[in-house]
XYZ file of C-alpha atoms in Angstrom:
655
model
C 125.215 105.489 57.004
C 124.260 105.661 60.663
C 121.341 107.273 62.561
C 121.468 109.448 65.642
C 117.874 108.485 66.583
C 117.259 105.117 64.864
C 114.121 104.457 66.956
C 112.253 107.065 64.858
C 112.543 104.752 61.869
C 109.685 102.693 63.395
C 107.399 105.442 62.133
C 108.004 104.131 58.620
C 105.055 101.851 59.359
C 102.964 104.982 58.816
C 103.591 104.531 55.117
C 100.768 101.972 55.219
C 98.236 104.801 55.691
C 98.629 106.494 52.284
C 98.699 103.082 50.663
C 95.369 102.109 52.264
C 93.835 105.450 51.327
C 95.017 104.957 47.786
C 93.541 101.438 47.559
C 90.226 102.710 48.950
C 90.039 105.373 46.264
C 90.587 102.762 43.543
C 87.451 100.675 44.361
C 85.517 99.707 41.220
C 81.985 101.046 40.526
C 79.527 99.675 37.900
C 78.574 102.289 35.381
C 75.454 102.418 33.245
C 75.440 104.276 29.971
C 72.286 106.036 28.748
C 71.465 106.148 25.125
C 71.522 109.893 25.001
C 75.168 110.104 26.381
C 76.666 107.282 24.395
C 78.810 109.693 22.462
C 80.707 110.462 25.774
C 81.893 106.885 26.248
C 85.258 107.340 24.639
C 85.989 110.534 26.657
C 85.076 108.785 29.928
C 87.542 105.970 29.330
C 90.413 108.453 28.751
C 89.544 110.418 31.904
C 89.526 107.266 33.987
C 93.065 106.301 32.800
C 94.383 109.807 33.506
C 92.899 109.725 37.002
C 94.622 106.441 37.799
C 98.056 107.828 36.735
C 97.521 110.940 38.844
C 96.614 108.876 41.906
C 99.688 106.619 41.498
C 101.927 109.691 41.178
C 100.373 111.239 44.269
C 100.850 107.986 46.175
C 104.536 107.813 45.203
C 105.254 111.434 46.138
C 103.388 111.133 49.436
C 105.265 107.940 50.345
C 108.587 109.589 49.484
C 107.590 112.786 51.343
C 106.648 110.870 54.480
C 109.776 108.680 54.259
C 112.073 111.707 53.958
C 110.400 113.409 56.943
C 110.788 110.299 59.105
C 114.441 109.718 58.042
C 115.262 113.415 58.589
C 113.990 113.192 62.174
C 116.160 110.080 62.664
C 119.181 112.326 61.763
C 121.291 110.117 59.489
C 125.072 110.751 59.204
C 128.268 109.271 57.801
C 130.850 108.468 60.463
C 133.995 110.685 60.600
C 137.219 109.385 59.070
C 139.260 110.161 62.209
C 136.920 109.374 65.079
C 139.660 108.445 67.552
C 141.013 112.033 67.453
C 137.636 113.749 67.687
C 138.368 115.116 71.172
C 142.023 116.047 70.631
C 143.461 119.127 72.317
C 144.812 121.742 69.927
C 148.210 123.439 70.268
C 149.557 126.141 67.958
C 153.343 126.652 67.994
C 154.166 130.050 66.476
C 157.761 130.960 65.647
C 158.333 134.644 66.436
C 162.122 134.629 66.092
C 163.863 137.383 64.141
C 164.084 135.367 60.916
C 160.287 135.780 60.683
C 160.957 139.471 59.928
C 161.684 138.365 56.359
C 159.151 139.493 53.775
C 156.946 137.057 51.896
C 154.388 137.709 49.163
C 151.997 139.404 51.602
C 154.422 141.153 53.956
C 156.463 140.122 56.987
C 156.114 136.405 57.686
C 155.176 136.761 61.355
C 152.631 139.536 60.824
C 150.998 137.579 58.013
C 150.847 134.418 60.137
C 149.198 136.364 62.982
C 146.678 137.886 60.580
C 145.724 134.481 59.190
C 145.260 133.118 62.710
C 142.951 136.001 63.577
C 140.940 135.640 60.370
C 140.618 131.859 60.136
C 140.601 130.429 63.658
C 137.023 129.489 64.635
C 135.772 131.601 67.542
C 134.584 128.544 69.460
C 137.883 126.708 69.008
C 139.815 126.216 72.255
C 143.588 125.905 71.870
C 146.938 126.660 73.517
C 149.404 129.024 71.843
C 153.173 128.648 72.365
C 155.628 131.236 71.041
C 159.361 131.682 71.658
C 158.639 134.142 74.446
C 155.044 133.596 75.666
C 152.588 130.782 76.336
C 148.781 130.966 76.466
C 147.032 127.859 77.805
C 143.427 126.861 76.994
C 142.343 130.056 75.325
C 140.455 131.135 72.208
C 141.172 133.572 69.443
C 139.034 136.397 70.894
C 140.731 136.223 74.288
C 144.241 136.679 72.898
C 143.476 138.928 69.946
C 145.277 141.919 71.495
C 148.283 139.851 72.564
C 148.652 138.440 69.050
C 148.400 141.852 67.426
C 151.084 143.194 69.789
C 153.335 140.124 69.574
C 156.996 141.201 69.418
C 159.916 139.416 67.832
C 161.845 137.262 70.272
C 165.583 137.462 70.893
C 165.676 133.672 71.252
C 165.937 131.362 68.225
C 163.055 129.005 67.518
C 163.461 125.806 69.547
C 160.879 123.198 68.576
C 162.040 120.773 71.260
C 161.361 123.374 73.958
C 157.783 123.833 72.708
C 157.291 120.055 72.560
C 158.513 119.711 76.140
C 155.854 122.196 77.250
C 153.174 120.324 75.314
C 154.216 116.942 76.717
C 154.026 118.354 80.227
C 150.247 118.734 79.728
C 149.437 115.138 80.562
C 145.748 114.791 79.806
C 143.585 111.903 78.620
C 143.205 113.164 75.067
C 145.671 113.151 72.198
C 147.022 116.365 70.701
C 146.641 118.240 67.411
C 149.689 120.443 66.854
C 150.048 123.195 64.253
C 153.648 124.424 63.899
C 154.092 127.731 62.051
C 157.789 128.377 61.349
C 160.045 129.392 58.477
C 162.301 126.419 59.418
C 165.409 128.618 59.770
C 167.787 126.779 62.091
C 165.463 123.765 62.369
C 167.547 120.640 62.922
C 166.710 116.917 62.675
C 167.345 116.408 66.393
C 164.570 118.919 67.139
C 162.127 116.918 65.041
C 162.869 113.857 67.154
C 161.165 115.619 70.046
C 157.783 115.269 68.282
C 155.773 112.393 69.715
C 154.673 110.078 66.910
C 151.197 109.837 68.404
C 150.683 113.593 67.961
C 148.687 114.766 64.957
C 151.247 117.345 63.754
C 150.922 119.801 60.864
C 153.619 122.180 59.594
C 152.958 125.514 57.919
C 156.158 126.918 56.370
C 155.846 130.589 55.321
C 158.492 131.392 52.724
C 160.583 134.525 52.317
C 160.565 136.096 48.870
C 164.211 137.161 49.138
C 166.912 135.690 51.342
C 169.452 138.469 50.948
C 170.651 139.961 54.219
C 173.589 141.909 55.632
C 174.354 141.773 59.352
C 176.782 143.579 61.611
C 178.153 140.773 63.779
C 180.774 142.016 66.234
C 183.077 144.840 67.225
C 186.577 144.797 68.689
C 189.487 147.096 69.463
C 192.043 146.544 66.719
C 194.725 148.666 68.330
C 195.092 151.267 71.046
C 197.036 154.415 70.226
C 198.058 157.280 72.503
C 194.956 159.365 71.816
C 192.749 157.077 69.728
C 191.191 153.639 69.465
C 191.092 151.837 66.156
C 188.021 149.610 66.278
C 186.969 146.926 63.823
C 183.403 146.065 62.763
C 182.770 142.607 61.311
C 179.992 142.422 58.711
C 178.477 139.388 56.966
C 176.370 139.245 53.798
C 174.081 136.330 52.905
C 172.397 135.538 49.617
C 172.994 137.610 46.511
C 174.146 141.111 47.304
C 175.676 143.635 44.933
C 174.593 146.972 46.407
C 176.686 149.239 48.586
C 175.773 149.158 52.265
C 175.856 152.371 54.354
C 177.652 151.944 57.699
C 177.442 154.556 60.457
C 178.910 154.930 63.944
C 177.084 156.809 66.708
C 178.241 157.860 70.161
C 175.522 159.090 72.543
C 173.215 159.209 69.466
C 175.595 161.577 67.681
C 177.056 160.570 64.325
C 180.844 160.244 64.575
C 181.708 158.300 61.388
C 180.053 157.077 58.192
C 181.107 155.099 55.129
C 179.864 152.839 52.310
C 180.980 149.280 51.763
C 180.195 146.531 49.296
C 179.894 142.879 50.233
C 179.445 140.817 47.095
C 178.023 137.355 47.567
C 176.796 134.523 45.400
C 174.593 131.527 45.913
C 176.613 128.743 47.544
C 177.378 125.646 45.520
C 176.509 122.302 47.152
C 180.164 121.251 47.200
C 181.395 124.386 48.955
C 178.339 125.552 50.875
C 180.094 126.481 54.106
C 182.817 128.628 52.505
C 180.560 130.393 50.008
C 177.620 130.871 52.334
C 178.498 134.404 53.410
C 180.862 137.146 52.466
C 182.555 138.628 55.537
C 184.315 141.943 55.768
C 185.949 143.991 58.527
C 185.761 147.783 58.537
C 188.055 149.926 60.691
C 187.229 153.238 62.351
C 189.424 155.558 64.424
C 187.690 157.190 67.381
C 188.974 159.351 70.277
C 190.281 157.460 73.296
C 187.340 158.412 75.499
C 184.276 156.752 76.937
C 182.070 155.447 74.118
C 178.421 154.517 74.664
C 176.694 154.081 71.341
C 176.196 151.787 68.395
C 177.130 150.920 64.834
C 174.363 150.602 62.257
C 173.873 149.527 58.664
C 170.991 149.879 56.197
C 169.905 146.989 53.993
C 166.749 145.422 52.538
C 167.001 142.262 54.635
C 166.284 141.617 58.296
C 166.207 144.624 60.605
C 167.204 143.125 63.959
C 170.883 142.583 63.003
C 171.403 146.064 61.519
C 172.443 147.623 64.835
C 175.229 146.600 67.202
C 175.356 148.365 70.583
C 178.673 148.616 72.427
C 180.446 150.574 75.136
C 184.085 151.441 75.757
C 184.898 152.612 79.261
C 188.036 154.365 80.397
C 190.421 151.516 81.178
C 191.098 151.024 84.863
C 194.366 149.620 86.085
C 194.372 145.934 86.988
C 195.845 144.916 90.339
C 198.515 142.229 89.970
C 201.047 140.824 92.391
C 203.677 138.161 91.973
C 204.939 135.978 94.808
C 208.559 134.928 94.431
C 212.121 136.185 94.582
C 212.794 139.675 93.273
C 215.480 138.443 90.895
C 213.227 135.951 89.142
C 210.315 138.414 88.975
C 212.052 141.224 87.097
C 210.631 140.129 83.743
C 207.101 140.309 85.183
C 207.582 143.938 86.253
C 208.542 144.811 82.662
C 205.221 143.399 81.384
C 202.877 144.791 84.027
C 203.827 148.435 83.597
C 202.421 151.270 85.692
C 200.333 152.794 82.897
C 197.984 149.764 82.857
C 198.664 147.802 86.050
C 199.150 148.292 89.759
C 201.909 145.721 90.144
C 204.008 144.667 93.096
C 206.139 141.678 94.070
C 206.352 139.895 97.435
C 208.258 137.031 98.863
C 206.527 134.502 101.072
C 208.066 136.142 104.119
C 206.821 139.655 103.240
C 203.415 138.716 101.796
C 200.390 140.585 103.181
C 197.553 138.048 103.024
C 194.921 140.757 103.480
C 195.907 142.365 100.175
C 195.287 139.202 98.123
C 191.511 139.584 97.914
C 191.905 143.020 96.288
C 193.930 141.661 93.350
C 192.784 140.811 89.841
C 195.628 138.351 89.204
C 198.301 136.616 91.283
C 201.453 134.987 89.884
C 203.151 132.216 91.893
C 206.643 132.507 90.485
C 208.718 129.372 91.155
C 207.877 128.907 94.810
C 209.651 125.900 96.284
C 206.570 125.161 98.362
C 203.078 126.645 98.672
C 202.132 126.986 102.373
C 198.784 125.574 103.441
C 197.480 128.982 104.546
C 198.313 130.422 101.120
C 196.619 127.481 99.394
C 193.381 128.149 101.293
C 193.497 131.873 100.522
C 194.218 131.316 96.830
C 191.377 128.814 96.535
C 188.953 131.457 97.850
C 190.587 134.075 95.592
C 189.889 132.020 92.434
C 186.317 131.269 93.512
C 185.684 135.005 93.807
C 186.878 135.871 90.309
C 190.668 136.174 90.529
C 193.121 134.776 87.968
C 195.980 132.618 89.224
C 199.212 131.903 87.322
C 201.423 129.052 88.534
C 205.045 128.823 87.399
C 206.585 125.722 89.022
C 210.036 125.498 90.534
C 212.408 122.696 89.563
C 212.669 121.854 93.262
C 208.915 121.662 93.777
C 207.525 118.578 95.427
C 205.176 116.929 92.923
C 202.975 115.726 95.777
C 202.717 119.251 97.219
C 201.838 120.714 93.806
C 199.204 118.086 93.057
C 197.588 118.523 96.440
C 197.372 122.257 95.775
C 196.050 121.860 92.197
C 193.313 119.477 93.288
C 191.461 122.552 94.577
C 191.002 123.838 91.009
C 190.380 120.800 88.825
C 191.942 117.832 87.104
C 195.564 119.044 87.004
C 198.257 116.524 87.807
C 202.021 117.055 87.654
C 204.260 114.165 86.731
C 207.957 113.797 87.478
C 210.556 116.320 86.235
C 212.120 115.424 82.866
C 215.689 116.499 82.108
C 215.052 116.869 78.397
C 215.126 119.881 76.100
C 211.811 120.604 74.390
C 210.609 123.191 71.871
C 207.310 125.068 72.196
C 206.014 124.744 68.636
C 202.229 125.059 68.645
C 199.808 127.827 69.615
C 196.176 126.915 70.248
C 194.531 129.938 68.605
C 191.080 128.752 69.756
C 192.068 128.851 73.418
C 190.326 131.619 75.413
C 193.743 132.981 76.410
C 194.602 133.909 72.813
C 191.144 135.002 71.683
C 191.535 138.250 69.722
C 195.334 138.355 70.206
C 196.459 137.372 66.710
C 195.059 138.754 63.465
C 196.343 135.754 61.522
C 197.500 132.306 62.504
C 201.267 132.236 62.869
C 203.094 129.206 61.507
C 206.682 130.373 61.767
C 207.938 132.021 64.943
C 210.980 131.813 67.171
C 210.374 128.612 69.098
C 210.936 128.971 72.845
C 212.541 126.017 74.565
C 212.938 124.572 78.033
C 215.659 122.326 79.437
C 213.707 120.745 82.290
C 209.945 120.353 82.460
C 207.224 118.507 84.301
C 204.724 116.328 82.542
C 201.158 117.617 82.992
C 198.067 115.471 82.938
C 194.930 117.511 82.241
C 191.615 116.976 80.462
C 191.622 120.597 79.326
C 193.154 121.697 75.998
C 196.544 123.388 76.283
C 197.195 126.961 75.158
C 200.812 126.205 74.152
C 202.188 122.809 73.139
C 205.610 121.252 72.974
C 206.745 119.593 69.764
C 205.828 116.195 71.264
C 202.210 117.451 71.728
C 202.554 117.608 75.518
C 201.378 120.765 77.352
C 203.647 123.724 78.045
C 200.867 126.075 79.218
C 197.396 124.877 80.131
C 194.497 126.237 82.124
C 191.169 125.605 83.752
C 188.676 128.353 82.958
C 185.426 129.066 84.721
C 182.982 131.882 83.919
C 184.670 134.461 86.162
C 188.283 133.325 86.625
C 191.033 131.032 85.385
C 194.005 129.074 86.699
C 197.016 128.971 84.344
C 199.761 126.399 84.837
C 203.179 126.265 83.164
C 204.886 122.904 82.782
C 208.370 124.271 83.380
C 210.258 127.056 85.179
C 210.761 129.969 82.790
C 213.797 131.567 84.446
C 216.672 132.381 82.098
C 218.700 129.383 83.253
C 216.001 126.910 82.202
C 214.195 128.605 79.299
C 214.375 131.387 76.762
C 210.619 131.987 76.957
C 211.304 135.418 78.505
C 212.946 136.480 75.205
C 210.100 135.077 73.095
C 207.557 137.436 71.461
C 204.856 135.243 73.024
C 205.583 136.239 76.609
C 204.019 139.713 76.527
C 200.595 138.811 75.052
C 200.488 135.621 77.152
C 201.086 137.299 80.513
C 199.035 140.341 79.551
C 195.980 138.223 78.749
C 196.470 136.054 81.838
C 196.159 139.160 83.987
C 193.070 140.631 82.296
C 191.298 137.554 80.896
C 187.704 137.294 82.214
C 187.889 140.958 83.162
C 185.636 143.594 81.620
C 188.321 145.359 79.647
C 188.083 146.980 76.246
C 184.779 146.781 74.373
C 181.628 145.795 76.190
C 178.961 144.222 73.903
C 177.034 141.414 75.594
C 174.609 139.001 73.937
C 171.097 138.612 75.352
C 170.581 135.069 76.610
C 174.304 134.430 77.108
C 174.606 133.733 80.825
C 178.319 134.413 81.186
C 178.765 136.409 84.419
C 179.758 140.061 84.277
C 181.988 141.553 86.994
C 181.505 145.102 88.217
C 184.032 146.841 90.432
C 181.901 147.861 93.393
C 181.775 147.407 97.149
C 178.245 146.828 98.393
C 176.719 146.562 101.804
C 174.415 143.644 102.548
C 171.246 145.574 101.761
C 172.470 147.265 98.580
C 171.724 145.982 95.084
C 172.697 146.988 91.566
C 170.109 147.671 88.884
C 170.452 148.054 85.133
C 168.353 150.510 83.166
C 167.955 152.773 80.185
C 165.128 155.056 79.045
C 162.710 152.204 78.260
C 163.620 149.261 80.481
C 164.798 148.579 84.037
C 165.711 145.243 85.586
C 167.632 143.809 88.530
C 170.085 141.056 87.539
C 171.091 138.130 89.722
C 174.083 139.337 91.751
C 176.693 138.027 94.122
C 179.139 140.087 96.167
C 182.780 139.017 95.703
C 185.032 141.117 97.942
C 185.370 144.407 96.071
C 183.459 143.162 93.018
C 179.898 142.149 92.190
C 179.132 139.253 89.865
C 176.068 139.891 87.690
C 174.135 137.263 85.740
C 171.506 138.540 83.308
C 169.747 135.348 82.114
C 167.108 136.418 79.547
C 167.269 140.138 80.314
C 167.013 142.717 78.914
C 164.054 142.150 76.603
C 165.303 144.604 73.986
C 168.846 145.273 72.806
C 170.327 148.661 73.609
C 172.726 150.716 75.688
C 172.206 150.488 79.449
C 173.801 151.808 82.644
C 174.541 150.012 85.890
C 173.506 151.901 89.032
C 174.006 151.483 92.754
C 170.786 153.166 93.847
C 171.143 156.490 91.973
C 174.913 156.338 91.608
C 176.104 155.513 88.088
C 178.836 152.856 88.073
C 179.368 151.618 84.547
C 177.991 151.524 81.004
C 176.911 148.224 79.519
C 175.466 147.218 76.137
C 173.321 144.280 75.016
C 172.685 142.825 71.555
C 170.572 140.128 69.972
C 172.175 136.836 69.003
C 172.997 136.769 65.276
C 172.026 133.108 64.716
C 168.914 134.105 62.712
C 170.759 136.264 60.163
C 171.209 133.561 57.532
C 167.831 132.882 55.901
C 169.420 130.163 53.763
C 169.373 127.921 56.822
C 165.707 127.100 56.127
C 165.518 123.431 55.195
C 162.068 122.063 54.353
C 163.413 118.749 53.058
C 163.679 117.326 56.562
C 159.899 117.758 56.931
C 159.090 115.302 54.152
C 157.784 112.773 56.689
C 155.355 115.274 58.219
C 152.080 116.809 57.062
C 152.675 120.189 55.427
C 149.763 122.562 54.701
C 149.896 125.880 52.893
C 147.550 127.969 55.052
C 145.974 127.969 58.498
C 142.413 127.810 57.167
C 143.279 124.583 55.324
C 144.343 123.019 58.643
C 141.051 123.835 60.341
C 139.058 122.634 57.310
C 141.020 119.367 57.227
C 140.614 118.759 60.947
C 136.895 119.543 60.744
C 136.390 117.217 57.785
C 138.355 114.366 59.318
C 136.918 114.612 62.821
C 133.286 115.652 62.340
C 130.518 113.286 61.268
C 128.904 114.192 57.932
C 125.329 115.122 58.768
C 122.889 114.340 55.897
C 119.502 114.844 57.588
C 119.288 118.271 55.993
C 119.292 116.646 52.573
C 116.313 114.510 53.531
C 114.499 117.628 54.783
C 115.207 119.297 51.424
C 113.942 116.211 49.582
C 110.771 116.266 51.712
C 110.103 119.866 50.678
C 110.854 118.939 47.084
C 108.355 116.063 47.109
C 105.775 118.327 48.747
C 106.211 120.785 45.880
C 105.914 117.955 43.374
C 102.690 116.760 45.038
C 101.202 120.242 44.823
C 102.181 120.477 41.186
C 100.592 117.108 40.413
C 97.326 118.091 42.115
C 97.197 121.384 40.254
C 98.425 120.558 36.790
C 97.796 116.853 36.200
C 94.145 116.231 35.081
């Protein structure tokens, strides 16, 4: 026990006063008894003994009363358990990702967490609040009451390491108390490593009652018919699900198709967790071959954010493609790039119009014996501004000339020509070139072959491989363009690749890859650039808007195109339109990332080394108990009043 004002204890010397008074009252007097009162002798002796007891009791109570008063004024206390953290700064990290939409015993996890903060946070407590989307420094619960009540779900998954980086940036003299409120969905061990061991960290893990959820993940064009599109919707179900799920398709907010589907799932076994985790299903709808600007929706009892997928289909515009090479060797290219989908033309080096190159979407260098320096410079600029380049080497090419040219685009290197027949036996289905081309992986197909080929050294994965694992077709992809390089001439004298079923999808995708063709359904937070066909003056800008939100993306003019980068915009998913001032240019759609759909990702086991508390009020009580000294002067004041009452009782009732 310690005293806040120990100097007051010197007043304990005042206890001598009641003792002296008591001794004075006990002085002896000689008594004489008269003969006529002798019969009172016995009663007098009893009264004298009773008086002595009363005086001793009064002395004891007065000493105790005075002692308690003096000790109370000295303010005794027991020292706090955690004195070194008494002046810690407090930080509250609140997960407001979409997985917190799940319902617990008392409602949605996020709303319940906000309510508990409002009810249990002391009004005089200063803290900083960090959510996925907002940060409030050095505030109190009254100041941010409105902001908490209006807190929206964030499109960005919970990233503990990001919150810890913000906290560590506040370099102050005091240590930190951190309260992390999260359902632990998507929490990984590497994120926990970002927690400084010196921090006093508590975790509150609100739990969902049910982890069943159905999400609509993606949409794609399955096939294009003369008058219709057949589109596919990919759905995933997590947890236990046995009910039928309604699926609807809307264009311009008008219902165009509706169906019911059933996605049966079961709890995953530990040995086969990945394969049994979710049941996936693809539904197909046929819609008219017109502009589509709408969404697909489902209804389930799980999370709400992944029940709607917005997408747009614009009338396909013809891609501009030219090939540079002899007319004879370019005939097969003209059969692929037909006039219904492409504006195609072929030039020789002698007839090439350099001014037309910047207006193209793709350029094919078809077995040129040499690439002139002027063309190299123009093509380098063409790729930088979003154009696709396809290079088919000639057997008479100079390796040095090719390598000098390819150095402009990345780590391509040609080796010497090999006079050896090779078979093309492997398709890299994960390569961006073949994304969405094949419904199933093909194991048996008619293997193309080449008689002569160059060796290619590249750090990038190949799209097509020879049987000896060397590259037949490889590429370097950047966000807005790609450079594709064949390892061998593909004329009929050297290869039968022109007769292979692979040639059409390969060349088709090389011309339109990285272009905004087909379905448009972007993900918020994915910073892949988006190209818009538009010619802007220096002072003009594009803006993106719908009925509730307007924003101006980062933009860069590239010849007759504009590259847009959206970063974290828009705030809410939906259908938008791109405008040049008031002129409508194109439809565009944005969706939330589906990484929060699986509530089974919550893993509390990794938090075994950290302090876990059930409720927010328990955290504040624990911190208060550990950090605050236990004041006991009030008890001494109570005892003083008690002894005063005892003294009064003794005076009144003891004879």
